[in-house]
Coordinates of C-alpha atoms in Angstrom, one line a residue:
X1 CA -41.3 19.7 -4.6
X2 CA -41.3 19.7 -8.3
X3 CA -38.6 17.7 -10.0
X4 CA -37.7 20.7 -12.1
X5 CA -37.2 23.3 -9.5
X6 CA -33.8 25.1 -9.3
X7 CA -33.6 24.3 -5.6
X8 CA -33.8 20.6 -6.3
X9 CA -31.0 20.9 -8.9
X10 CA -28.9 22.9 -6.4
X11 CA -29.5 20.2 -3.7
X12 CA -28.2 17.5 -6.1
X13 CA -25.2 19.7 -7.0
X14 CA -24.3 20.2 -3.4
X15 CA -24.5 16.5 -2.6
X16 CA -22.5 15.5 -5.7
X17 CA -19.8 18.1 -5.0
X18 CA -19.1 16.5 -1.6
X19 CA -18.9 13.1 -3.2
X20 CA -16.6 14.5 -5.9
X21 CA -14.2 16.1 -3.4
X22 CA -13.9 13.0 -1.2
X23 CA -13.3 10.8 -4.3
X24 CA -10.9 13.3 -5.8
X25 CA -8.7 13.1 -2.7
X26 CA -8.1 9.4 -3.3
X27 CA -6.7 9.9 -6.8
X28 CA -4.8 13.1 -6.1
X29 CA -3.0 11.5 -3.1
X30 CA -2.1 8.5 -5.3
X31 CA -0.5 10.7 -8.0
X32 CA 1.4 12.6 -5.2
X33 CA 2.9 9.3 -3.9
X34 CA 6.3 9.6 -5.6
X35 CA 6.8 13.1 -4.2
X36 CA 5.8 12.0 -0.7
X37 CA 8.7 9.5 -0.9
X38 CA 11.1 12.4 -1.8
X39 CA 9.8 14.6 1.0
X40 CA 10.3 11.7 3.6
X41 CA 13.4 10.0 2.2
X42 CA 13.8 7.7 5.3
X43 CA 10.4 6.2 4.7
X44 CA 10.0 2.9 2.9
X45 CA 7.2 2.0 0.4
X46 CA 5.6 0.1 3.2
X47 CA 5.7 3.2 5.5
X48 CA 4.3 5.5 2.8
X49 CA 1.5 3.0 2.0
X50 CA -0.1 3.9 5.3
X51 CA -0.9 7.4 4.0
X52 CA -3.4 5.5 1.8
X53 CA -4.2 2.6 4.1
X54 CA -4.8 4.5 7.3
X55 CA -7.4 6.6 5.5
X56 CA -9.1 3.5 4.0
X57 CA -9.1 1.5 7.3
X58 CA -10.5 4.4 9.4
X59 CA -13.1 5.2 6.7
X60 CA -14.2 1.5 6.4
X61 CA -14.5 1.1 10.2
X62 CA -16.6 4.2 10.8
X63 CA -18.9 4.1 7.8
X64 CA -21.5 1.9 9.3
X65 CA -21.8 3.8 12.6
X66 CA -21.7 7.0 10.7
X67 CA -24.5 5.7 8.4
X68 CA -26.6 4.8 11.4
X69 CA -26.0 8.2 13.0
X70 CA -27.0 9.9 9.7
X71 CA -30.2 7.9 9.5
X72 CA -31.1 8.8 13.1
X73 CA -29.6 12.2 13.8
X74 CA -30.2 13.6 10.3
X75 CA -28.5 13.1 7.0
X76 CA -28.1 16.8 6.4
X77 CA -26.4 17.2 9.8
X78 CA -24.1 14.3 9.2
X79 CA -23.2 15.3 5.6
X80 CA -22.3 18.9 6.5
X81 CA -20.5 18.0 9.7
X82 CA -18.5 15.4 7.8
X83 CA -17.6 18.0 5.2
X84 CA -16.4 20.4 7.8
X85 CA -14.2 17.8 9.5
X86 CA -12.9 16.7 6.1
X87 CA -12.0 20.3 5.1
X88 CA -10.2 21.0 8.4
X89 CA -8.3 17.7 8.2
X90 CA -7.2 18.6 4.7
X91 CA -5.6 21.7 6.0
X92 CA -3.9 19.6 8.7
X93 CA -2.6 17.2 6.0
X94 CA -1.1 20.1 4.1
X95 CA 0.6 21.4 7.2
X96 CA 2.0 18.1 8.4
X97 CA 5.8 18.3 9.1
X98 CA 6.3 14.5 9.3
X99 CA 5.0 11.3 7.9
X100 CA 3.5 10.3 11.2
X101 CA 1.5 13.5 11.5
X102 CA 0.4 13.2 7.9
X103 CA -0.9 9.7 8.6
X104 CA -2.7 11.0 11.7
X105 CA -4.3 13.9 9.7
X106 CA -5.4 11.4 7.1
X107 CA -7.2 9.4 9.9
X108 CA -9.0 12.6 10.8
X109 CA -9.8 13.2 7.2
X110 CA -11.3 9.7 7.0
X111 CA -13.5 10.4 9.9
X112 CA -15.0 13.4 8.0
X113 CA -15.4 11.3 4.8
X114 CA -17.1 8.5 6.8
X115 CA -19.6 11.0 8.1
X116 CA -20.2 12.5 4.7
X117 CA -20.4 9.7 2.2
X118 CA -23.3 7.4 3.4
X119 CA -25.5 10.4 4.0
X120 CA -24.8 11.7 0.5
X121 CA -26.7 9.0 -1.3
X122 CA -29.3 9.0 1.4
X123 CA -29.9 12.7 0.7
X124 CA -29.9 12.2 -3.0
X125 CA -32.1 9.2 -3.7
X126 CA -35.3 10.8 -2.2
X127 CA -34.9 13.7 -4.7
X128 CA -35.7 11.2 -7.5
X129 CA -38.8 9.2 -8.2
X130 CA -38.5 5.4 -7.7
X131 CA -38.4 4.7 -11.4
X132 CA -35.5 7.2 -11.9
X133 CA -33.3 6.1 -9.0
X134 CA -31.1 4.2 -11.5
X135 CA -30.2 7.6 -12.9
X136 CA -29.4 8.8 -9.4
X137 CA -27.1 5.9 -8.8
X138 CA -25.4 6.5 -12.1
X139 CA -24.9 10.2 -11.3
X140 CA -23.6 9.4 -7.8
X141 CA -21.2 6.8 -9.3
X142 CA -20.2 9.2 -12.1
X143 CA -18.8 11.6 -9.5
X144 CA -16.3 8.9 -8.5
X145 CA -15.4 8.5 -12.2
X146 CA -15.2 12.3 -12.8
X147 CA -12.9 12.6 -9.7
X148 CA -10.8 9.7 -11.1
X149 CA -10.6 11.5 -14.4
X150 CA -9.8 14.9 -12.9
X151 CA -7.5 13.6 -10.1
X152 CA -4.4 12.6 -12.1
X153 CA -4.0 15.8 -14.2
X154 CA -5.0 18.1 -11.3
X155 CA -2.8 16.2 -9.0
X156 CA 0.1 16.4 -11.5
X157 CA -0.3 20.1 -11.8
X158 CA -0.5 20.7 -8.0
X159 CA 2.4 18.4 -7.3
X160 CA 4.6 20.4 -9.7
X161 CA 4.3 23.2 -7.1
X162 CA 4.2 21.1 -3.9
X163 CA 2.4 17.9 -2.8
X164 CA 0.8 19.8 0.0
X165 CA -1.4 21.6 -2.6
X166 CA -3.2 18.3 -3.2
X167 CA -4.8 18.8 0.2
X168 CA -5.2 22.6 0.1
X169 CA -7.3 22.4 -3.0
X170 CA -10.1 20.9 -0.8
X171 CA -10.4 24.0 1.3
X172 CA -12.3 26.5 -0.9
X173 CA -14.5 23.8 -2.3
X174 CA -15.4 22.5 1.1
X175 CA -16.2 25.9 2.6
X176 CA -18.4 26.9 -0.3
X177 CA -20.3 23.6 -0.3
X178 CA -20.9 23.8 3.5
X179 CA -22.6 27.2 3.1
X180 CA -24.7 26.2 0.1
X181 CA -25.7 22.9 1.8
X182 CA -26.8 24.6 5.0
X183 CA -29.1 26.8 2.9
X184 CA -30.5 24.3 0.4
X185 CA -30.6 20.8 1.9
X186 CA -33.5 19.6 3.9
X187 CA -33.2 17.3 6.9
X188 CA -34.1 13.6 6.7
X189 CA -34.0 11.4 9.7
X190 CA -35.6 8.5 11.5
X191 CA -37.3 8.6 14.8
X192 CA -35.1 6.0 16.5
X193 CA -32.3 7.3 18.8
X194 CA -30.3 4.1 19.3
X195 CA -26.6 4.7 19.9
X196 CA -24.2 3.3 17.2
X197 CA -21.7 0.6 18.3
X198 CA -18.5 2.5 19.0
X199 CA -16.6 -0.6 20.4
X200 CA -17.6 -2.6 17.3
X201 CA -16.2 0.1 15.1
X202 CA -12.9 0.1 17.0
X203 CA -12.6 -3.7 16.8
X204 CA -13.4 -3.6 13.0
X205 CA -10.7 -0.9 12.5
X206 CA -8.2 -3.0 14.4
X207 CA -9.1 -6.1 12.5
X208 CA -8.6 -4.5 9.1
X209 CA -5.4 -2.8 10.3
X210 CA -4.0 -6.1 11.5
X211 CA -4.6 -7.8 8.1
X212 CA -3.3 -4.9 6.1
X213 CA -0.2 -4.7 8.3
X214 CA 0.5 -8.4 7.9
X215 CA 0.3 -8.1 4.1
X216 CA 2.4 -4.9 3.9
X217 CA 5.1 -6.2 6.3
X218 CA 5.0 -9.9 5.2
X219 CA 8.0 -9.6 2.9
X220 CA 10.2 -7.8 5.4
X221 CA 9.2 -9.7 8.4
X222 CA 8.9 -13.1 6.8
X223 CA 5.5 -14.6 5.8
X224 CA 6.0 -17.5 8.3
X225 CA 7.3 -15.3 11.1
X226 CA 5.7 -14.9 14.5
X227 CA 4.7 -11.2 13.9
X228 CA 3.0 -11.8 10.6
X229 CA 1.2 -14.9 11.8
X230 CA 0.2 -13.1 14.9
X231 CA -1.3 -10.2 12.9
X232 CA -3.3 -12.7 10.8
X233 CA -4.5 -14.4 13.9
X234 CA -5.6 -11.0 15.3
X235 CA -7.5 -10.4 12.1
X236 CA -9.3 -13.7 12.3
X237 CA -10.1 -13.2 15.9
X238 CA -11.4 -9.7 15.2
X239 CA -13.5 -10.9 12.3
X240 CA -15.1 -13.6 14.5
X241 CA -15.8 -11.1 17.3
X242 CA -17.3 -8.5 14.8
X243 CA -19.6 -11.1 13.3
X244 CA -20.6 -12.4 16.8
X245 CA -21.3 -8.8 17.9
X246 CA -23.3 -8.1 14.8
X247 CA -25.9 -10.6 16.0
X248 CA -26.0 -9.4 19.6
X249 CA -25.7 -5.6 19.5
X250 CA -28.8 -3.6 18.9
X251 CA -27.0 -1.3 16.4
X252 CA -24.0 -3.2 15.2
X253 CA -21.4 -2.0 12.7
X254 CA -22.3 -4.9 10.4
X255 CA -26.1 -5.1 10.2
X256 CA -27.2 -8.8 9.8
X257 CA -30.7 -7.8 8.5
X258 CA -29.2 -6.0 5.5
X259 CA -26.7 -8.8 4.8
X260 CA -29.5 -11.4 4.8
X261 CA -30.7 -9.8 1.6
X262 CA -29.0 -11.9 -1.0
X263 CA -28.5 -9.2 -3.5
X264 CA -27.0 -6.8 -1.0
X265 CA -24.7 -9.4 0.6
X266 CA -23.2 -10.5 -2.7
X267 CA -23.0 -7.0 -4.1
X268 CA -21.0 -5.9 -1.0
X269 CA -18.7 -8.9 -1.3
X270 CA -18.2 -8.2 -5.1
X271 CA -17.4 -4.6 -4.2
X272 CA -14.7 -5.6 -1.8
X273 CA -13.1 -7.9 -4.4
X274 CA -13.4 -5.5 -7.3
X275 CA -11.9 -2.6 -5.3
X276 CA -8.9 -4.6 -4.2
X277 CA -8.0 -4.8 -7.9
X278 CA -9.0 -1.1 -8.4
X279 CA -6.7 0.0 -5.5
X280 CA -3.8 -2.1 -6.9
X281 CA -4.4 -0.5 -10.4
X282 CA -4.3 3.1 -9.4
X283 CA -1.2 2.8 -7.2
X284 CA 0.8 0.5 -9.4
X285 CA 0.1 2.6 -12.5
X286 CA 1.4 5.7 -10.9
X287 CA 4.5 4.0 -9.6
X288 CA 5.2 2.2 -12.9
X289 CA 5.1 5.4 -15.0
X290 CA 7.2 7.4 -12.5
X291 CA 9.6 4.8 -11.2
X292 CA 10.1 2.4 -14.2
X293 CA 9.5 4.6 -17.2
X294 CA 10.8 7.7 -15.2
X295 CA 8.1 10.0 -16.4
X296 CA 7.4 13.2 -14.4
X297 CA 4.4 13.2 -12.1
X298 CA 2.6 15.7 -14.3
X299 CA 3.2 13.5 -17.4
X300 CA 2.2 10.4 -15.5
X301 CA -1.0 12.1 -14.4
X302 CA -1.9 13.1 -17.9
X303 CA -1.1 9.5 -19.2
X304 CA -3.4 7.9 -16.6
X305 CA -6.3 10.3 -17.3
X306 CA -7.9 8.6 -20.4
X307 CA -8.9 5.5 -18.3
X308 CA -10.7 7.5 -15.6
X309 CA -12.3 9.7 -18.3
X310 CA -13.8 6.5 -19.8
X311 CA -15.0 5.5 -16.3
X312 CA -16.8 8.8 -15.9
X313 CA -18.3 8.7 -19.4
X314 CA -19.7 5.2 -19.0
X315 CA -20.9 5.5 -15.4
X316 CA -24.3 7.1 -16.2
X317 CA -25.0 4.8 -19.2
X318 CA -23.9 2.0 -16.9
X319 CA -26.5 3.0 -14.3
X320 CA -29.2 3.1 -17.0
X321 CA -28.2 -0.3 -18.4
X322 CA -28.2 -1.7 -14.8
X323 CA -31.7 -0.5 -14.3
X324 CA -32.8 -2.2 -17.6
X325 CA -30.8 -5.4 -17.7
X326 CA -29.7 -5.9 -14.0
X327 CA -26.5 -5.6 -12.1
X328 CA -25.4 -9.2 -12.9
X329 CA -25.2 -8.7 -16.7
X330 CA -23.8 -5.2 -16.8
X331 CA -21.4 -5.7 -13.8
X332 CA -20.0 -9.0 -15.2
X333 CA -19.4 -7.4 -18.6
X334 CA -17.7 -4.4 -16.9
X335 CA -15.5 -6.7 -14.7
X336 CA -14.4 -8.7 -17.7
X337 CA -13.3 -5.5 -19.5
X338 CA -11.5 -4.3 -16.3
X339 CA -9.7 -7.6 -16.0
X340 CA -8.7 -7.5 -19.7
X341 CA -7.0 -4.2 -19.1
X342 CA -5.0 -5.7 -16.2
X343 CA -4.0 -8.7 -18.3
X344 CA -2.9 -6.3 -21.1
X345 CA -0.7 -4.4 -18.8
X346 CA 0.6 -7.6 -17.2
X347 CA 1.7 -9.0 -20.6
X348 CA 2.5 -6.0 -22.8
X349 CA 4.4 -3.5 -20.7
X350 CA 8.2 -3.5 -20.5
X351 CA 11.1 -1.5 -19.4
X352 CA 11.2 0.5 -22.6
X353 CA 8.4 3.2 -22.7
X354 CA 5.8 2.7 -25.4
X355 CA 2.7 4.5 -24.1
X356 CA 0.5 4.3 -27.1
X357 CA 0.9 0.6 -27.8
X358 CA 1.5 -0.8 -24.3
X359 CA -0.2 1.5 -21.7
X360 CA -3.0 3.5 -23.3
X361 CA -5.3 0.8 -24.7
X362 CA -5.4 -1.1 -21.4
X363 CA -6.2 2.1 -19.5
X364 CA -9.1 2.8 -21.8
X365 CA -10.5 -0.8 -21.6
X366 CA -10.2 -0.9 -17.8
X367 CA -11.8 2.6 -17.6
X368 CA -14.8 1.5 -19.6
X369 CA -15.1 -1.6 -17.5
X370 CA -15.0 0.4 -14.3
X371 CA -17.7 2.8 -15.6
X372 CA -20.0 -0.2 -16.1
X373 CA -19.1 -2.0 -12.8
X374 CA -19.4 0.9 -10.4
X375 CA -23.1 1.7 -10.8
X376 CA -23.9 -2.0 -11.0
X377 CA -22.3 -2.5 -7.6
X378 CA -24.0 0.6 -6.1
X379 CA -27.4 -0.3 -7.5
X380 CA -27.2 -3.9 -6.4
X381 CA -26.2 -3.0 -2.9
X382 CA -28.6 -0.1 -2.2
X383 CA -31.7 -0.3 -4.4
X384 CA -33.2 -3.4 -2.7
X385 CA -33.2 -1.4 0.6
X386 CA -36.1 0.5 2.1
X387 CA -35.7 4.3 2.0
X388 CA -34.9 4.5 5.8
X389 CA -31.8 2.3 5.3
X390 CA -30.3 4.1 2.3
X391 CA -27.6 5.8 4.3
X392 CA -26.8 2.5 6.2
X393 CA -26.7 0.5 3.1
X394 CA -24.5 3.0 1.4
X395 CA -22.2 2.9 4.4
X396 CA -21.9 -0.9 4.1
X397 CA -21.1 -0.6 0.4
X398 CA -18.5 2.1 1.0
X399 CA -17.0 0.1 3.8
X400 CA -16.4 -2.8 1.5
X401 CA -14.9 -0.4 -1.1
X402 CA -12.5 0.9 1.5
X403 CA -11.5 -2.5 2.8
X404 CA -10.9 -3.6 -0.8
X405 CA -8.8 -0.5 -1.5
X406 CA -6.7 -1.0 1.6
X407 CA -6.1 -4.7 0.7
X408 CA -5.2 -3.7 -2.9
X409 CA -2.7 -1.0 -1.7
X410 CA -1.2 -3.6 0.8
X411 CA -0.8 -6.1 -2.0
X412 CA 1.1 -3.6 -4.1
X413 CA 3.3 -2.6 -1.2
X414 CA 4.0 -6.3 -0.5
X415 CA 4.9 -7.2 -4.1
X416 CA 6.9 -4.0 -4.9
X417 CA 8.5 -3.6 -1.5
X418 CA 11.3 -6.1 -2.1
X419 CA 11.8 -6.0 -6.0
X420 CA 10.1 -3.1 -7.8
X421 CA 11.0 -4.3 -11.2
X422 CA 8.9 -4.8 -14.4
X423 CA 8.0 -8.4 -13.5
X424 CA 6.7 -7.3 -10.1
X425 CA 4.5 -4.7 -11.7
X426 CA 3.2 -7.5 -14.0
X427 CA 2.3 -9.4 -10.9
X428 CA 0.3 -6.5 -9.4
X429 CA -1.7 -6.1 -12.7
X430 CA -2.5 -9.8 -12.9
X431 CA -3.7 -9.4 -9.3
X432 CA -5.9 -6.6 -10.5
X433 CA -7.3 -8.7 -13.2
X434 CA -8.0 -11.6 -10.8
X435 CA -9.8 -9.4 -8.4
X436 CA -11.9 -7.9 -11.2
X437 CA -13.0 -11.3 -12.4
X438 CA -13.7 -12.5 -8.9
X439 CA -16.0 -9.4 -8.3
X440 CA -17.9 -10.1 -11.6
X441 CA -18.3 -13.8 -10.7
X442 CA -19.7 -12.8 -7.3
X443 CA -22.3 -10.5 -8.9
X444 CA -23.6 -13.6 -10.8
X445 CA -24.4 -15.2 -7.4
X446 CA -27.1 -12.4 -6.8
X447 CA -29.6 -14.4 -8.9
X448 CA -32.3 -13.1 -11.1
X449 CA -34.4 -10.2 -9.8
X450 CA -38.0 -11.4 -9.4
X451 CA -39.8 -8.4 -8.1
X452 CA -39.6 -4.7 -7.9
X453 CA -37.1 -3.0 -5.6
X454 CA -39.8 -1.3 -3.6
X455 CA -41.1 -4.6 -2.5
X456 CA -38.2 -5.4 -0.3
X457 CA -38.3 -4.7 3.4
X458 CA -36.0 -5.4 6.2
X459 CA -38.7 -7.5 7.8
X460 CA -38.5 -9.8 4.8
X461 CA -34.8 -10.0 5.1
X462 CA -35.1 -11.3 8.6
X463 CA -37.3 -14.2 7.5

């Protein structure tokens, strides 16, 4: 197929639309967080945090099995099936009469997202020649940045009517994309029919949930209490079992052959660390503007927007720079800028609102940093893989993103749960900065690239 055909352009648009919708949901739900608290007044911040964490945990646990299923059963089938589930679950979220049912609907939504996301990059990369796949990574990452830019203002407008509209907005987009995708996308699959590790996925979900619950409830239950220590112990046990199973199951949730590739392993770890800071940033920023400075949700959404706009603007150049100079250099530079934004907020903000001097510059700096980091992480974690493992590698990357987001949200809930004052917000932003720097430092451990991406194979990774 010619690289200039309209059908190819439509295929790319269909894939990127799904990525946009799933990413938009994250930022819209964050901006709706204060209104959720008003709709469910008996819920604590820790309770409400599960609207975000339950999605992230389920998403993380199912990404690898879903990526394997996409590789084997067909990426088009997985992508469109996931989009259908995601759209139906969005309607269920909007109709939820209680916080418990909302969390349950978010779990279903995460199942759809987990089916959709790994197959999206797996469908998109083959549409580009090898030498232009840095551009594909940049476009794919830019959708996350574009969703981040659109999420706060769109969410603010929708929440003005009702928070349920932040979920209803997914319905028309999802339906239209399913029909277009069925017509335009072509199927890509492997010949193998091995069954994904369902038990391993459940154990991983329980492991992450135990650690997140321990962090979220640590302040209320006591960090040295039996329940918190027991949850941490379950997390350690689950992590040990997951790693042990990874080396024994034929299709494990965590694939050792991929992680033996140095660049991929360190890129995935860097992703987890960076997104812990990213998750803390997006939730803490919303709560600070609405709860400390007492701005409306709409105003807060507009005030947050410049940072995500910078992330979207710099994502494609970031992908091109990564192709030319490598993920280590570009990712480290971006992580330093991201951390600088967190330090600015952690030092400059106070109880008296001064948006232009105290908040805006840090948001722009952190946004530029994010735009550089995101394609660096995506490229480092997926480009070394052979084509038949694009979906699986993307799933591993996205799993680390979601685990990081869940840990970041849990950290914010733990810090702000007992004393949501200015100094507590400063702590969350310094946590954001520390995670950003840790992610950049981890990228440095990848080492210099010595040969073309196409030369890597899973067989070499096993040596």
